[in-house]
Amino acid sequence: MTRKIGVIGMGNVGATAAHYIVANGFADDLVLIDTREDKVKADALDFEDAMPNLPVHTNITVNDYSALEDADVIISAVGNIKLQDNPNDDRFAELPFTREAAKKVGAQIKASGFHGKMVVITNPVDVITSIYQQVTGLPKNHVVGTGTLLDSARMKRAVAAELNIDSRSVVGYNLGEHGNSQFTAWSTVRVLGKPITEIAKERNLDLDKLDHDAKVGGHVVFRGKKYTNYGVATAAVHLANTILSGAETELPVSNYREEYGTYLSYPAIVGRDGVQEQLQLELTEEELKKLQVSADYIKTKFAESTK
Ligand code: 2OP
């Protein structure tokens, strides 16, 4: 069975994700789409120039939506660099541009007959994931956003740095909007099986400082004018591989939660059928309040944008 992935939006993030896919042979067929014809053709040629020095080969197609009909996964990395540079790293600053782009791209995806799963990076990712789902008509559980999969990774990096351990030894979740209203649900965070709240007491850790250190990642991407983002590209490809391989994995992804009436990041079991099961965490009262605030923020900002 061949593995086919589409990457739409070949800016810094999309090109990083595509390179990661080609270099690791994660797809047999890769469809690259961007409005800038010269750019995406150059990317494809560059990837093909890399292949003689890679142990794997990938068939690359450029700017052909019909080639997406039998794709397994489409990654949306459409974005607008200029709008990312805003005073408080507000992901919603891109919405006027990305809302219209998602409607156009979503309509072309629908017209292609695509019936696979979508992984959305495009910000504000919770709202854009919702727009893609509405425009394509794909089942809600077949359209997911990277959401706080990236923020949870940043939390793990900050905790690991504080405790001088490998970041993969940290489990736990950031929840809610992939943006300024997200938060670390410290009640879910464990290090080598021990609740971080116990470790914090024993070692007098400042969890608020750790929360701040975690968020630095996003600021570096925005403030540092990097505008390429290995963190989110890796998260998106990890999601695509989880779907392609069917390795049913518990991940904090942006998925539609009925009880909040919006897409937001909350752990779910992701596998070949997209979001296969939605989990229920035992959150503290304070965490539940923060999650409601974040859900309300997403819905309010979305409603404002449609006025
Ligand atoms: C990030 O948090 C840009 O939303 C992306 O890095």
PDB file of C-alpha atoms and ligand atoms in Angstrom, residues 13 84 89 91 94 121 123 125 146-147 150-151 154 178-179 215 217-222 227-229 231-232, ligand 1:
ATOM      1  CA  VAL A  13       6.859  25.594   7.723  1.00  0.00           C
ATOM      2  CA  GLN A  84       2.672  36.625  12.152  1.00  0.00           C
ATOM      3  CA  ASP A  89       2.298  36.895  19.062  1.00  0.00           C
ATOM      4  CA  ARG A  91      -2.141  33.699  16.274  1.00  0.00           C
ATOM      5  CA  GLU A  94      -3.461  35.820  10.567  1.00  0.00           C
ATOM      6  CA  ILE A 121      -0.953  23.775  10.995  1.00  0.00           C
ATOM      7  CA  ASN A 123      -3.087  29.623  12.323  1.00  0.00           C
ATOM      8  CA  VAL A 125      -5.237  26.604  13.970  1.00  0.00           C
ATOM      9  CA  THR A 146      -1.544  20.371  15.467  1.00  0.00           C
ATOM     10  CA  GLY A 147      -2.857  22.588  18.279  1.00  0.00           C
ATOM     11  CA  LEU A 150       3.550  21.802  19.875  1.00  0.00           C
ATOM     12  CA  ASP A 151       2.893  23.648  23.155  1.00  0.00           C
ATOM     13  CA  ARG A 154       7.589  23.035  24.550  1.00  0.00           C
ATOM     14  CA  HIS A 178      -2.996  26.998  20.337  1.00  0.00           C
ATOM     15  CA  GLY A 179      -2.358  30.567  21.306  1.00  0.00           C
ATOM     16  CA  LYS A 215       5.980  29.602  25.966  1.00  0.00           C
ATOM     17  CA  GLY A 217       9.403  28.698  22.062  1.00  0.00           C
ATOM     18  CA  GLY A 218       6.555  30.506  20.377  1.00  0.00           C
ATOM     19  CA  HIS A 219       8.058  33.902  21.103  1.00  0.00           C
ATOM     20  CA  VAL A 220      11.399  32.799  19.632  1.00  0.00           C
ATOM     21  CA  VAL A 221       9.587  31.769  16.451  1.00  0.00           C
ATOM     22  CA  PHE A 222       7.752  35.085  16.261  1.00  0.00           C
ATOM     23  CA  TYR A 227       9.218  32.163  10.828  1.00  0.00           C
ATOM     24  CA  THR A 228      10.261  28.649  10.142  1.00  0.00           C
ATOM     25  CA  ASN A 229       9.249  26.271  12.774  1.00  0.00           C
ATOM     26  CA  GLY A 231       8.629  22.279  16.222  1.00  0.00           C
ATOM     27  CA  VAL A 232       5.311  22.557  14.446  1.00  0.00           C
TER      28      VAL A 232
HETATM   29  C1  2OP B   1       4.108  28.547  17.055  1.00  0.00           C
HETATM   30  O1  2OP B   1       3.553  28.567  18.150  1.00  0.00           O
HETATM   31  C2  2OP B   1       3.815  29.705  14.933  1.00  0.00           C
HETATM   32  O2  2OP B   1       1.908  28.918  16.111  1.00  0.00           O
HETATM   33  C3  2OP B   1       3.285  28.656  15.818  1.00  0.00           C
HETATM   34  O3  2OP B   1       5.309  28.415  16.901  1.00  0.00           O
END
